[in-house]
Short mmCIF file of N, CA and C in Angstrom, two decimals:
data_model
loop_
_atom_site.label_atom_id
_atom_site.label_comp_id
_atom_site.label_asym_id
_atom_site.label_seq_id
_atom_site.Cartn_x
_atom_site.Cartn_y
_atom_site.Cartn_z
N UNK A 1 -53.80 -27.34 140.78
CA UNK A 1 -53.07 -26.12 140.47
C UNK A 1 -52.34 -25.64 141.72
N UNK A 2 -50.95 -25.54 141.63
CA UNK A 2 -50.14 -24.99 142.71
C UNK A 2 -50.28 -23.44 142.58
N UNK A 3 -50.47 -23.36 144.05
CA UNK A 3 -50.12 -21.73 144.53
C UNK A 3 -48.91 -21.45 144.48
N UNK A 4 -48.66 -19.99 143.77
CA UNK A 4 -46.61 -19.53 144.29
C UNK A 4 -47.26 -18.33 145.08
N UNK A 5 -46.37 -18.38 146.22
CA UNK A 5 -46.20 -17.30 147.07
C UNK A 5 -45.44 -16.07 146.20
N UNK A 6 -45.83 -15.38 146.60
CA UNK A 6 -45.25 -13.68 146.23
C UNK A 6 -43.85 -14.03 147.07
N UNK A 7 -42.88 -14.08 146.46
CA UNK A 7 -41.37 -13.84 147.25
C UNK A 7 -40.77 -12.38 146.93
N UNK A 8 -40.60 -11.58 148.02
CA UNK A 8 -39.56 -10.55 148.19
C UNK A 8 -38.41 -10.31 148.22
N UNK A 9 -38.00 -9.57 148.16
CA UNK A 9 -36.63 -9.42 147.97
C UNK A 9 -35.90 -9.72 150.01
N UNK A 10 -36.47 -9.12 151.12
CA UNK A 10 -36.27 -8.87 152.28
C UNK A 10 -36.82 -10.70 152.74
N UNK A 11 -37.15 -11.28 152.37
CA UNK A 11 -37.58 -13.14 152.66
C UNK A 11 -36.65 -13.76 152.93
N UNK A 12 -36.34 -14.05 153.71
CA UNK A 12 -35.75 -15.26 154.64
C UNK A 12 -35.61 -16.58 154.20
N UNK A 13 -35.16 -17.30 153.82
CA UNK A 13 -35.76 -18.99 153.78
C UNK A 13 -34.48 -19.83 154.85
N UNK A 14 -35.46 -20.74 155.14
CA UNK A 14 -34.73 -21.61 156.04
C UNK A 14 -34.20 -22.77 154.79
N UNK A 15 -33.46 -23.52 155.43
CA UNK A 15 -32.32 -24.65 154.67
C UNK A 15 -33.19 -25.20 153.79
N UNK A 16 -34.33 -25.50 154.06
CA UNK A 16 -35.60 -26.39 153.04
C UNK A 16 -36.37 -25.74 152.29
N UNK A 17 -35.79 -24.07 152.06
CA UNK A 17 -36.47 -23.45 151.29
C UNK A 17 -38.02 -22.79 151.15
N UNK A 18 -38.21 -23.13 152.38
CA UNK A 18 -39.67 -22.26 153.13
C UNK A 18 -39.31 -21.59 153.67
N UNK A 19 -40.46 -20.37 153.21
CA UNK A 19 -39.83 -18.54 153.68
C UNK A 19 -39.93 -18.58 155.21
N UNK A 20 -39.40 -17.92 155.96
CA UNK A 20 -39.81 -18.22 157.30
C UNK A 20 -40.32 -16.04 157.25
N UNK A 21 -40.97 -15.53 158.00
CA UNK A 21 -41.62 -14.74 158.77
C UNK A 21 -40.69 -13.77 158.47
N UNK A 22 -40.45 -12.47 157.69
CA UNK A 22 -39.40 -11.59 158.21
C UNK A 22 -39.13 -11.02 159.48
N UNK A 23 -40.54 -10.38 160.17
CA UNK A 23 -40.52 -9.26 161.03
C UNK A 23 -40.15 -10.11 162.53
N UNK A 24 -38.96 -10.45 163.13
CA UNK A 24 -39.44 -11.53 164.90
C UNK A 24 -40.12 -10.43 165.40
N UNK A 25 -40.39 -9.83 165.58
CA UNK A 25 -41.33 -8.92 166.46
C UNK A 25 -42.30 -7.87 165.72
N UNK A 26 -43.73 -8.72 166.47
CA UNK A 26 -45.04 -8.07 166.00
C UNK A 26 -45.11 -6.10 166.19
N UNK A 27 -45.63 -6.07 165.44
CA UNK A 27 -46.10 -4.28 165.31
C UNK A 27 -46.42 -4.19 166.85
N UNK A 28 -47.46 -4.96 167.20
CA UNK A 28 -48.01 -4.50 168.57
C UNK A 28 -48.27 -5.84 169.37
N UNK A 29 -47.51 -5.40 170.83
CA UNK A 29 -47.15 -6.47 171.85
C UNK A 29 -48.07 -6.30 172.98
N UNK A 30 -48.26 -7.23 173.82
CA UNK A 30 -48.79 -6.49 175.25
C UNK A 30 -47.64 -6.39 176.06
N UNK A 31 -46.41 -6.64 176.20
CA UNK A 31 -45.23 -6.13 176.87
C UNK A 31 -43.90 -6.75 176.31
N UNK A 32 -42.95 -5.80 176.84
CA UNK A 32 -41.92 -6.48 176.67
C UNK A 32 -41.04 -8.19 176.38
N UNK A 33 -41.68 -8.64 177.05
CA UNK A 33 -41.73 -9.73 177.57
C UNK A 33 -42.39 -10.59 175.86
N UNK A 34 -43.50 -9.92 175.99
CA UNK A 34 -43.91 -10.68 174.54
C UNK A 34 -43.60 -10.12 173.52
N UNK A 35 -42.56 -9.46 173.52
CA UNK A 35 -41.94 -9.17 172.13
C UNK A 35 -40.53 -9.65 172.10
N UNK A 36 -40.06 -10.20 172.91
CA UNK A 36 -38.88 -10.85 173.47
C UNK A 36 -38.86 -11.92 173.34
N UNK A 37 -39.65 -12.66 173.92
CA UNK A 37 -40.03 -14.12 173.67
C UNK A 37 -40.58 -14.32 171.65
N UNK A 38 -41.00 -13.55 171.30
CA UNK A 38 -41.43 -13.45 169.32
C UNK A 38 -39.78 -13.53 169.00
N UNK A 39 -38.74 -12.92 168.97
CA UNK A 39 -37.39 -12.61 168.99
C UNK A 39 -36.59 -13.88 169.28
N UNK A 40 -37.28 -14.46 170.03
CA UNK A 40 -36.20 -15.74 170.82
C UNK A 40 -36.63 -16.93 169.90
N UNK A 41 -38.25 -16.49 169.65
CA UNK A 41 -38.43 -18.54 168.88
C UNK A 41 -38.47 -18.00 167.68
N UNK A 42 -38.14 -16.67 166.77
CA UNK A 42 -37.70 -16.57 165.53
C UNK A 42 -36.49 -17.31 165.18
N UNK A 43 -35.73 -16.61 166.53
CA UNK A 43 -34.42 -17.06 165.81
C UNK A 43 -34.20 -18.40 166.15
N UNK A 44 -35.04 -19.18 166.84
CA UNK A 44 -34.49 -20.62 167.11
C UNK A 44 -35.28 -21.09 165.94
N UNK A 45 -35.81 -20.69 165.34
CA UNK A 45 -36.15 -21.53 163.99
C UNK A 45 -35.20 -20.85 163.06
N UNK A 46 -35.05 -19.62 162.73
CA UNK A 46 -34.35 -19.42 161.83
C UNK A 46 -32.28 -20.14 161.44
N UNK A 47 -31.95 -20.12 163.38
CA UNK A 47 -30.59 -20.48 163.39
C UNK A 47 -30.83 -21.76 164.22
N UNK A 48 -31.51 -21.92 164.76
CA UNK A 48 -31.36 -23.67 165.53
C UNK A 48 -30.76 -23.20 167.04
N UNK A 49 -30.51 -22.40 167.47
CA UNK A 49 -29.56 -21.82 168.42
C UNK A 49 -29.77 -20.36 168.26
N UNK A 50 -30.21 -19.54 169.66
CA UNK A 50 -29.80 -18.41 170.54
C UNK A 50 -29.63 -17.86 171.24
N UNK A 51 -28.97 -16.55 171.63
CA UNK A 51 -28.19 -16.34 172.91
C UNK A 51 -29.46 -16.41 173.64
N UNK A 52 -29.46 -16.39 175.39
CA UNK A 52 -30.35 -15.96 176.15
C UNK A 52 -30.65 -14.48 176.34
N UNK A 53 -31.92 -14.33 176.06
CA UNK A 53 -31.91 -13.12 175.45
C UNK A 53 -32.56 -12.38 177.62
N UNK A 54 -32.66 -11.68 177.85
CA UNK A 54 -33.37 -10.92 178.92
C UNK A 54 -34.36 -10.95 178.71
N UNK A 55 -35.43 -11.53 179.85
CA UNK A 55 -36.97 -11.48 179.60
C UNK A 55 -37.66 -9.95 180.21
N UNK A 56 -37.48 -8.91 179.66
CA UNK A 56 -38.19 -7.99 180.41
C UNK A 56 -37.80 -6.61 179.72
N UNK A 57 -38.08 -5.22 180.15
CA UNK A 57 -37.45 -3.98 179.74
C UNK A 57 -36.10 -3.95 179.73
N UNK A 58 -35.38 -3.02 178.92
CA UNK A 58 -34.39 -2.50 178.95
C UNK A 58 -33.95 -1.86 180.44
N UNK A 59 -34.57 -1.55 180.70
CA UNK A 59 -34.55 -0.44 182.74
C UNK A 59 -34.34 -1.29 183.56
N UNK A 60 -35.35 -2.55 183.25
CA UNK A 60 -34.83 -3.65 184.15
C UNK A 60 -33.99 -4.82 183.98
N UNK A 61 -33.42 -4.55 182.57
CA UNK A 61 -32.07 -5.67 182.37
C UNK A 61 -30.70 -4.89 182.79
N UNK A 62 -30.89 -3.02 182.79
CA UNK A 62 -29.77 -2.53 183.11
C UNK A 62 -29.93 -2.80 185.17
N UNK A 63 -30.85 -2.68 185.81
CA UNK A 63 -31.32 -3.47 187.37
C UNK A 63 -30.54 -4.19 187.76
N UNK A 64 -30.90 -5.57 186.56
CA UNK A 64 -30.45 -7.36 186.74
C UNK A 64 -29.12 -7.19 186.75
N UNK A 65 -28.39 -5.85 185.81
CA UNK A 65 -27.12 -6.08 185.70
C UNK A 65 -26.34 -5.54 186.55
N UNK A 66 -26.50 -4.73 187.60
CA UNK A 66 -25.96 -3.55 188.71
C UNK A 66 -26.25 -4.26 189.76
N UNK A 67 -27.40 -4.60 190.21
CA UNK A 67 -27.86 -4.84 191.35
C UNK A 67 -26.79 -5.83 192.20
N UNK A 68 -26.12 -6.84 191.67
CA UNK A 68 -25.56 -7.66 192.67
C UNK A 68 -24.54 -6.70 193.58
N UNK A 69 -24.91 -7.40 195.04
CA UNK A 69 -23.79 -5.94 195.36
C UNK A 69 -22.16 -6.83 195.96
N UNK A 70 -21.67 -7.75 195.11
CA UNK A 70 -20.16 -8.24 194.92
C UNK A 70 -20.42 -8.00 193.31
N UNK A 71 -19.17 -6.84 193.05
CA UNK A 71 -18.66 -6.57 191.88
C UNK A 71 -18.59 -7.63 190.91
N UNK A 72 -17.82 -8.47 191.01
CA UNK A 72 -17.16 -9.42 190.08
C UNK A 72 -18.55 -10.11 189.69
N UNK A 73 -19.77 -10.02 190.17
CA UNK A 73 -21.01 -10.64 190.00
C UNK A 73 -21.98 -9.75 188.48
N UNK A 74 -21.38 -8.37 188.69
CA UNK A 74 -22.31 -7.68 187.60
C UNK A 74 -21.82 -7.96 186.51
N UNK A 75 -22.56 -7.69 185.38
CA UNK A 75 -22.52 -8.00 184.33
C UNK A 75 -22.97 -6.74 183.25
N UNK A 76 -22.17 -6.39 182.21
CA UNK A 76 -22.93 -5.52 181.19
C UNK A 76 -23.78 -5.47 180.48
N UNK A 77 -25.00 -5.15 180.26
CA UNK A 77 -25.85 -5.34 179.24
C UNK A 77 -25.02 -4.69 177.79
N UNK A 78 -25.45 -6.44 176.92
CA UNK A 78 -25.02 -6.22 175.33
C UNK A 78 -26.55 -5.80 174.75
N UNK A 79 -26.85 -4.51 173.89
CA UNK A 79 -27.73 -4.43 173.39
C UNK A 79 -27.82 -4.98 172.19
N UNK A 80 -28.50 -5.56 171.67
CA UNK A 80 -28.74 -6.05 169.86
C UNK A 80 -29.40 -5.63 169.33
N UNK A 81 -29.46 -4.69 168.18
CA UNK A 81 -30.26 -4.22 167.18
C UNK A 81 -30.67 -4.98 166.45
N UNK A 82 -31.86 -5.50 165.82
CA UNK A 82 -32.06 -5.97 164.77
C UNK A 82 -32.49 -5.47 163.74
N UNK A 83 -32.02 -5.75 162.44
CA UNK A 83 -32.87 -4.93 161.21
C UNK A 83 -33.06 -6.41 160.24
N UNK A 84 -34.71 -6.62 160.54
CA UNK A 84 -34.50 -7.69 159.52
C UNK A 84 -33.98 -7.74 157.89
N UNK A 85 -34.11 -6.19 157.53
CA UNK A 85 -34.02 -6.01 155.92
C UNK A 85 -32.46 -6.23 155.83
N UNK A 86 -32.22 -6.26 156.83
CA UNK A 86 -30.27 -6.43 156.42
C UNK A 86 -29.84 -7.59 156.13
N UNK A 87 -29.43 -7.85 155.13
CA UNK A 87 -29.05 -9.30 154.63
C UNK A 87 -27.73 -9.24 155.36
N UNK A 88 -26.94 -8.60 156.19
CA UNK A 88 -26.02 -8.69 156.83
C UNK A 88 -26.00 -9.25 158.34
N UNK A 89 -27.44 -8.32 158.96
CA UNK A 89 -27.69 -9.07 160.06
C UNK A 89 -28.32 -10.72 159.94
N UNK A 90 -28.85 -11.30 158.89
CA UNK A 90 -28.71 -12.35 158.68
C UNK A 90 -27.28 -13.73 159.25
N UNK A 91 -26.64 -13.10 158.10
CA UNK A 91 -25.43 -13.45 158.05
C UNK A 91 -24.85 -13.36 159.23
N UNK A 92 -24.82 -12.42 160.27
CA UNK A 92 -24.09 -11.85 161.22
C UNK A 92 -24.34 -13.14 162.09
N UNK A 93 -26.30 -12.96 162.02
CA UNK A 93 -26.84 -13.85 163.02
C UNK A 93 -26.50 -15.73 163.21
N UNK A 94 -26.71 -15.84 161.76
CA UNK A 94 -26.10 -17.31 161.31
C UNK A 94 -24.87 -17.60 161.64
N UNK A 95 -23.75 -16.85 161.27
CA UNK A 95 -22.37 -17.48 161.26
C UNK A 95 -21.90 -17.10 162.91
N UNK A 96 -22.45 -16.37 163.58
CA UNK A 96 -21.55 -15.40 164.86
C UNK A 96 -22.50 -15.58 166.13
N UNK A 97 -23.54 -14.87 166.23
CA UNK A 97 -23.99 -14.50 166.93
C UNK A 97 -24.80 -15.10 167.70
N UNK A 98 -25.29 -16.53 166.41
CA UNK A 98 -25.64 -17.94 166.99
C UNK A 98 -24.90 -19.10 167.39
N UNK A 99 -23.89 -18.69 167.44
CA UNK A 99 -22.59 -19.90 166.99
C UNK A 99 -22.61 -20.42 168.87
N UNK A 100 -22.51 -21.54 169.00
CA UNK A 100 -22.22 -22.33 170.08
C UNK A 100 -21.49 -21.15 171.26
N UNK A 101 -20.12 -21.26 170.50
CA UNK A 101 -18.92 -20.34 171.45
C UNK A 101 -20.03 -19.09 171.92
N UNK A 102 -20.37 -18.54 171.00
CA UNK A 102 -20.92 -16.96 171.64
C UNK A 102 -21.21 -17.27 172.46
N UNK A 103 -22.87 -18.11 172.26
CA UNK A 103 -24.30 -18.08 172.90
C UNK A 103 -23.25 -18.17 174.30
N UNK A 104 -22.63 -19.18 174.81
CA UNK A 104 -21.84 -19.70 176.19
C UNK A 104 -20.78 -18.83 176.55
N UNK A 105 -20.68 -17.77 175.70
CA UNK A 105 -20.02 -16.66 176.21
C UNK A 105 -20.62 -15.59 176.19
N UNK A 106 -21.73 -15.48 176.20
CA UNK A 106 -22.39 -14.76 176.26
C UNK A 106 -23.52 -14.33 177.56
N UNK A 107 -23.77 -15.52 177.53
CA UNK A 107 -24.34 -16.24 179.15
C UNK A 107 -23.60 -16.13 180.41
N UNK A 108 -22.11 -16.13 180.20
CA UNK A 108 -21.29 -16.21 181.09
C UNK A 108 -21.04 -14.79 181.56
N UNK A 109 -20.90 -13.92 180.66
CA UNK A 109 -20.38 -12.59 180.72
C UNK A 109 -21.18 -11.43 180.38
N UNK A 110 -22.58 -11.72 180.04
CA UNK A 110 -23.18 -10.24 179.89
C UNK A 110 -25.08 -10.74 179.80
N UNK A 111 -25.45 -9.67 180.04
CA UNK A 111 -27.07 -9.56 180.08
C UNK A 111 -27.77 -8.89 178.59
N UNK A 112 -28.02 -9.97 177.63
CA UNK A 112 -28.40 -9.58 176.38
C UNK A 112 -29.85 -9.31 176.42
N UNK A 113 -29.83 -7.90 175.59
CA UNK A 113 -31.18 -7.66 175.76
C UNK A 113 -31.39 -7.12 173.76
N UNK A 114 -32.36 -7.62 173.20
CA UNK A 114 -32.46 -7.50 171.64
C UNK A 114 -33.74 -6.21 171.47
N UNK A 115 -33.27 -5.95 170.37
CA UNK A 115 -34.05 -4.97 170.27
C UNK A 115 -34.73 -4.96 168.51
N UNK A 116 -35.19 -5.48 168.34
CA UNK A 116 -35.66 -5.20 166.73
C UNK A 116 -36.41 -4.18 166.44
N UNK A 117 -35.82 -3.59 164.95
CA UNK A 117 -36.15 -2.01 164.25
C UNK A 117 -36.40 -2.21 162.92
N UNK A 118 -36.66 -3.44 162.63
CA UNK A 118 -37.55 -3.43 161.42
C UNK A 118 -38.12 -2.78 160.80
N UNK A 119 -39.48 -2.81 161.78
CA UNK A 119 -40.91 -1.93 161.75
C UNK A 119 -40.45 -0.44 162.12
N UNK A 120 -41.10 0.88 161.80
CA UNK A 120 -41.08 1.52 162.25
C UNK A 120 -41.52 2.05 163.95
N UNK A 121 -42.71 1.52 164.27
CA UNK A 121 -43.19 1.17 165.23
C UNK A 121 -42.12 0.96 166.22
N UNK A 122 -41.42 -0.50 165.76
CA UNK A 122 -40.31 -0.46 166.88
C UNK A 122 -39.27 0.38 167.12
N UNK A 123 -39.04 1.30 166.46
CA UNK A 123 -38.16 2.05 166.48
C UNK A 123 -38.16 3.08 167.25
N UNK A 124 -39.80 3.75 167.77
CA UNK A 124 -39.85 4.42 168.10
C UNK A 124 -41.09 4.46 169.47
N UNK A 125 -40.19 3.21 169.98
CA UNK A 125 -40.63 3.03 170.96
C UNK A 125 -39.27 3.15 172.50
#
């Protein structure tokens, strides 16, 4: 006798049709760092490809990005919201945001730091 999973409406599936995980980032982390890294190997399973995301706080990716002291060296932090329930940020993520060109222009020119708001939790942190 086969089991069916309960499928939702907010479910994900990858190309082979196994749901993958909605939430990349757990309710509760022990730091930044490990809720960053949950964020990074979501989406490399979900898209195969993503930007380099900043390993650390927000305080200290805006640091990484000021600190050089030759101008032409700083860089802006891009913030990313995530909302997994958005079937848009899906889409966004798949066609754009993972796409080859970005990720390498992205790397080149700015300090990405992600932020997922799924959960309530994260939101209001």
């Amino acid at each position: 006798m086969e089991s069916n999973p309960i499928i939702e409406d907010n479910d994900v599936f990858n190309d082979d049709g196994y749901i993958i995980p909605s939430t990349p980032f757990p309710m509760e982390y022990p730091n930044d760092v490990a809720a960053i890294e949950s964020i990074s190997k979501c989406f490399h399973r979900r898209y195969d490809a993503c930007p380099v995301f900043y390993m650390g706080s927000f305080t200290k990716a805006c640091q990484a990005a000021f600190s050089p002291t030759v101008i032409e060296e700083r860089r802006p932090v891009l913030v990313y919201v995530h909302h997994d329930g958005s079937m848009l940020d899906n889409i966004f993520c798949n066609r754009i945001f993972c796409s080859t060109t970005i990720i390498e222009y992205l790397l080149e020119n700015y300090i990405v730091w992600p932020c997922d708001v799924t959960l309530e939790g994260n939101r209001n942190r």
